[in-house]
Short mmCIF file of C-alpha atoms in Angstrom, two decimals:
data_model
loop_
_atom_site.label_atom_id
_atom_site.label_comp_id
_atom_site.label_asym_id
_atom_site.label_seq_id
_atom_site.Cartn_x
_atom_site.Cartn_y
_atom_site.Cartn_z
CA MET A 1 18.57 86.91 71.24
CA PRO A 2 20.21 84.63 68.65
CA ARG A 3 22.53 86.68 66.52
CA LYS A 4 22.75 86.44 62.78
CA ASN A 5 25.87 84.82 61.38
CA PRO A 6 26.98 86.91 58.39
CA ALA A 7 29.31 84.14 57.18
CA ARG A 8 26.40 81.79 56.62
CA GLU A 9 25.61 81.60 52.93
CA ARG A 10 24.04 78.16 52.85
CA PRO A 11 20.65 78.36 51.12
CA GLN A 12 17.62 76.57 52.51
CA ARG A 13 16.70 73.34 50.78
CA ARG A 14 14.13 73.53 47.99
CA LYS A 15 10.56 72.75 48.89
CA THR A 16 9.59 69.64 46.96
CA THR A 17 6.49 68.78 48.95
CA HIS A 18 3.22 70.65 48.55
CA HIS A 19 0.56 70.99 51.19
CA HIS A 20 -3.03 70.90 50.02
CA GLY A 21 -5.38 73.64 51.05
CA GLU A 22 -4.64 76.62 53.26
CA PRO A 23 -1.55 76.22 55.43
CA ALA A 24 -2.28 76.40 59.13
CA ASP A 25 -1.00 79.49 60.92
CA ALA A 26 -0.37 77.91 64.31
CA PHE A 27 0.02 74.57 66.07
CA ARG A 28 -0.09 73.47 69.67
CA CYS A 29 3.06 71.93 71.11
CA VAL A 30 2.67 68.33 72.29
CA GLY A 31 5.22 68.89 75.04
CA CYS A 32 4.22 72.13 76.78
CA ARG A 33 0.84 72.94 75.06
CA LEU A 34 2.13 76.32 73.88
CA ASP A 35 0.37 77.82 70.85
CA VAL A 36 3.17 78.30 68.33
CA PRO A 37 2.80 80.44 65.19
CA MET A 38 4.09 78.80 62.00
CA ILE A 39 6.03 81.93 61.03
CA ALA A 40 9.53 81.54 62.46
CA PRO A 41 12.45 83.97 62.15
CA GLY A 42 15.38 82.50 60.28
CA THR A 43 13.65 79.43 58.88
CA ALA A 44 10.78 78.47 56.61
CA HIS A 45 10.28 75.14 58.39
CA ARG A 46 8.97 75.51 61.91
CA ASN A 47 9.29 71.92 63.09
CA HIS A 48 9.71 72.19 66.84
CA CYS A 49 8.37 74.22 69.72
CA PRO A 50 10.56 77.29 70.42
CA HIS A 51 9.89 77.00 74.16
CA CYS A 52 10.54 73.33 75.02
CA LEU A 53 12.11 72.23 71.65
CA THR A 54 9.74 69.23 71.43
CA SER A 55 8.72 68.09 67.94
CA LEU A 56 6.13 65.72 66.49
CA HIS A 57 7.02 62.70 64.33
CA VAL A 58 5.09 63.48 61.14
CA ASP A 59 7.74 63.31 58.38
CA HIS A 60 9.17 60.06 57.02
CA ARG A 61 12.35 60.39 54.92
CA ILE A 62 11.99 63.84 53.32
CA PRO A 63 11.33 66.92 55.49
CA GLY A 64 7.74 68.06 54.94
CA ASP A 65 6.43 64.87 53.33
CA ARG A 66 4.05 64.15 56.27
CA ARG A 67 4.24 60.41 55.52
CA ALA A 68 5.17 59.03 58.94
CA GLY A 69 2.35 57.07 60.52
CA CYS A 70 3.91 57.41 63.96
CA ARG A 71 2.90 60.90 65.21
CA GLY A 72 4.87 60.28 68.40
CA ARG A 73 6.45 62.95 70.51
CA MET A 74 10.07 63.75 69.56
CA ALA A 75 12.24 65.03 72.39
CA ALA A 76 15.43 67.00 71.84
CA LEU A 77 18.30 64.56 72.42
CA SER A 78 21.43 66.51 71.60
CA VAL A 79 22.88 69.42 69.66
CA THR A 80 25.31 69.22 66.76
CA VAL A 81 27.09 71.88 64.71
CA ARG A 82 27.42 72.08 60.95
CA PRO A 83 30.85 73.01 59.56
CA ASP A 84 29.48 76.53 58.89
CA GLY A 85 28.66 76.98 62.59
CA GLU A 86 24.91 76.45 62.46
CA TRP A 87 23.35 74.45 65.27
CA LEU A 88 21.09 71.45 64.65
CA ILE A 89 18.88 69.75 67.23
CA ILE A 90 18.85 65.94 67.13
CA HIS A 91 15.27 64.85 67.87
CA HIS A 92 14.51 61.36 69.13
CA CYS A 93 11.03 59.88 68.69
CA GLN A 94 9.74 58.60 72.02
CA SER A 95 7.48 55.97 70.46
CA CYS A 96 9.50 54.51 67.55
CA GLY A 97 13.08 55.61 68.28
CA GLU A 98 13.66 57.43 64.97
CA LEU A 99 16.25 60.22 64.94
CA SER A 100 16.10 63.43 62.93
CA ALA A 101 18.23 66.57 62.72
CA ASN A 102 16.54 69.98 62.55
CA ARG A 103 17.96 73.49 62.25
CA ILE A 104 17.32 75.78 65.19
CA ALA A 105 15.06 78.79 64.65
CA GLY A 106 15.77 82.38 65.59
CA ASP A 107 13.32 82.41 68.49
CA ASP A 108 14.31 79.08 70.07
CA ASN A 109 14.74 79.04 73.84
CA ALA A 110 18.45 79.75 74.32
CA LEU A 111 18.44 78.36 77.86
CA ALA A 112 16.91 75.05 76.72
CA LEU A 113 19.43 74.82 73.88
CA LEU A 114 22.32 75.49 76.20
CA ARG A 115 21.09 72.92 78.72
CA ILE A 116 21.19 70.23 76.02
CA ALA A 117 24.62 71.36 74.83
CA MET A 118 25.97 71.31 78.40
CA ARG A 119 24.60 67.86 79.21
CA PRO A 120 27.76 65.88 78.26
CA LEU A 121 29.98 68.33 80.14
CA SER A 122 27.96 68.24 83.36
CA ASP A 123 28.36 64.45 83.53
CA SER A 124 30.52 63.21 86.38
CA ARG A 125 31.96 60.45 84.18
CA LEU A 126 33.56 63.07 81.94
CA PRO A 127 36.83 61.83 80.42
CA VAL A 128 38.89 64.46 82.18
CA ASN A 129 42.01 62.33 81.84
CA ALA A 130 41.99 62.99 78.10
CA LEU A 131 42.11 66.72 78.71
CA LEU A 132 44.75 66.52 81.44
CA ALA A 133 46.98 64.48 79.12
CA LEU A 134 47.23 67.38 76.67
CA MET B 1 34.40 27.18 81.43
CA ALA B 2 33.36 30.79 81.49
CA ALA B 3 30.55 32.15 83.63
CA ASN B 4 27.98 31.89 80.83
CA GLY B 5 28.61 28.17 80.33
CA LYS B 6 30.54 28.46 77.06
CA PRO B 7 34.08 27.13 76.81
CA ARG B 8 36.60 29.89 77.29
CA SER B 9 38.89 28.48 74.59
CA ILE B 10 36.66 29.80 71.78
CA VAL B 11 37.88 33.39 71.46
CA ASN B 12 36.28 35.71 68.95
CA THR B 13 39.16 36.93 66.81
CA GLU B 14 36.98 38.47 64.10
CA THR B 15 38.27 41.84 62.87
CA PHE B 16 37.20 44.53 60.42
CA PRO B 17 39.12 47.38 58.79
CA CYS B 18 37.91 50.92 59.56
CA VAL B 19 36.44 52.55 56.45
CA ARG B 20 38.12 55.88 57.23
CA CYS B 21 41.48 55.34 58.94
CA GLY B 22 42.08 51.73 57.84
CA LEU B 23 42.81 50.53 61.37
CA THR B 24 42.18 46.82 61.86
CA VAL B 25 39.68 46.63 64.72
CA THR B 26 38.49 43.61 66.66
CA ALA B 27 34.75 43.09 66.19
CA THR B 28 34.28 42.52 69.93
CA ALA B 29 34.73 45.36 72.39
CA PRO B 30 36.58 44.82 75.71
CA ASP B 31 33.26 44.50 77.56
CA GLY B 32 32.15 41.67 75.24
CA SER B 33 29.60 43.62 73.20
CA ARG B 34 29.81 43.89 69.43
CA ARG B 35 31.62 46.96 68.14
CA ASN B 36 29.96 49.18 65.58
CA HIS B 37 32.48 51.99 65.19
CA CYS B 38 36.23 52.41 65.02
CA PRO B 39 37.65 53.23 68.51
CA SER B 40 40.34 55.45 66.99
CA CYS B 41 38.43 57.80 64.66
CA LEU B 42 34.85 56.85 65.79
CA HIS B 43 33.66 56.50 62.19
CA SER B 44 31.19 53.77 61.34
CA GLN B 45 29.70 52.08 58.30
CA HIS B 46 26.03 52.15 57.27
CA VAL B 47 25.15 48.45 57.35
CA LEU B 48 21.83 48.46 59.25
CA ASP B 49 18.70 50.16 57.95
CA ARG B 50 16.84 51.80 60.81
CA VAL B 51 13.65 52.76 59.03
CA GLU B 52 13.00 49.58 57.04
CA GLY B 53 14.85 47.21 59.36
CA GLY B 54 17.40 44.62 58.31
CA PRO B 55 20.65 45.14 56.39
CA SER B 56 21.16 48.35 54.47
CA GLU B 57 22.35 48.52 50.86
CA CYS B 58 24.07 51.86 51.44
CA ARG B 59 27.30 50.64 53.08
CA SER B 60 28.92 54.07 53.05
CA ARG B 61 30.87 55.85 55.73
CA MET B 62 29.08 57.29 58.77
CA ILE B 63 30.67 60.24 60.52
CA PRO B 64 30.19 60.98 64.24
CA ILE B 65 28.34 64.28 64.62
CA SER B 66 27.39 64.62 68.28
CA ILE B 67 27.24 63.17 71.76
CA ALA B 68 23.92 62.43 73.42
CA VAL B 69 23.55 61.70 77.12
CA LEU B 70 20.75 59.36 78.13
CA ARG B 71 18.80 59.66 81.37
CA THR B 72 20.93 56.85 82.75
CA GLY B 73 24.05 58.97 82.18
CA ASP B 74 25.39 56.79 79.36
CA TRP B 75 26.96 58.54 76.40
CA MET B 76 25.77 57.76 72.88
CA ILE B 77 27.46 58.73 69.62
CA ILE B 78 25.14 60.06 66.91
CA HIS B 79 26.38 58.97 63.48
CA ARG B 80 25.25 60.40 60.16
CA CYS B 81 25.66 58.56 56.86
CA THR B 82 27.64 60.63 54.36
CA ARG B 83 25.64 59.27 51.42
CA CYS B 84 22.00 58.98 52.48
CA GLY B 85 21.93 61.19 55.60
CA GLU B 86 20.55 58.49 57.91
CA LEU B 87 21.11 59.08 61.64
CA THR B 88 21.92 56.33 64.14
CA SER B 89 22.87 56.36 67.81
CA ASN B 90 25.29 53.87 69.33
CA PRO B 91 26.67 53.52 72.86
CA ILE B 92 30.30 54.44 73.35
CA CYS B 93 32.91 51.79 74.15
CA GLY B 94 35.47 51.80 76.96
CA ASP B 95 38.39 52.15 74.56
CA ASP B 96 36.94 54.91 72.35
CA ASN B 97 39.19 57.87 71.61
CA GLN B 98 38.38 60.23 74.47
CA LEU B 99 39.88 63.27 72.77
CA ILE B 100 37.47 62.98 69.84
CA LEU B 101 34.59 62.38 72.28
CA MET B 102 35.45 65.53 74.21
CA ARG B 103 35.93 67.51 71.00
CA MET B 104 32.42 66.61 69.87
CA ALA B 105 30.99 67.43 73.29
CA VAL B 106 32.45 70.95 73.42
CA ARG B 107 32.02 71.83 69.73
CA PRO B 108 28.55 73.42 70.13
CA LEU B 109 29.83 75.67 72.90
CA ALA B 110 32.74 76.83 70.74
CA GLN B 111 30.34 78.17 68.11
CA PRO B 112 27.27 79.42 70.01
CA PRO B 113 24.50 81.01 67.92
CA PHE B 114 23.78 83.48 70.74
CA PRO B 115 26.09 85.38 73.11
CA LEU B 116 26.88 83.28 76.15
CA GLU B 117 27.68 86.30 78.31
CA ALA B 118 23.99 86.74 79.19
CA PHE B 119 23.98 83.37 80.96
CA GLY B 120 26.52 84.59 83.48
CA ASP B 121 23.77 86.60 85.20
CA LEU B 122 21.50 83.59 85.69
#
């Protein structure tokens, strides 16, 4: 369902970390227990479940370094947009409170993404006065 | 005497200049908590290290990138450091610029990566 943005020319970051041995071809989501294949359309880093968007806290400072000792569950907290229009999910670690930003993949659950994006707007304490003042 | 037992005469008049717009901001918010971002442009400065703990040596500008809503309904601003890429979340203040808050809240919906028309049928 996600459509390709032809204006996007931003290359993916270089892979500076190397995994030893054979890379795994699937992982099980800690949130919904879905078996997720590592091959994702539109990205070389599958770092969250495409169904429930939950991630696992395994990386420390650099994506892919696998140096975090936490291994807590990271829930999707909010959605942000890069200047080129690409969406990022802000993940929040439930055990240590760390935040991380991850690109969405091509097969991510569009309904779950939209629910997170709509969360500020469905709030009753919305600053409507700011909009009415325009 | 104030309600917390401290004399009311001691008023915190500490201020700091915003690193982006240069506005002189009082360090204490109207609700008494300590301010960590400019209420006018919502930019912040990277002074606390989240991973290591304690003060950060980075001290560069942090731009607001998104709004997060907690389970309690409170809004948080997610800041990202322009130099080291660190992310922090801070609660919003009562006098924060509501236009910039709303602009950040609707920005994902203005540039959806999938057609939103399909959601009309749900």
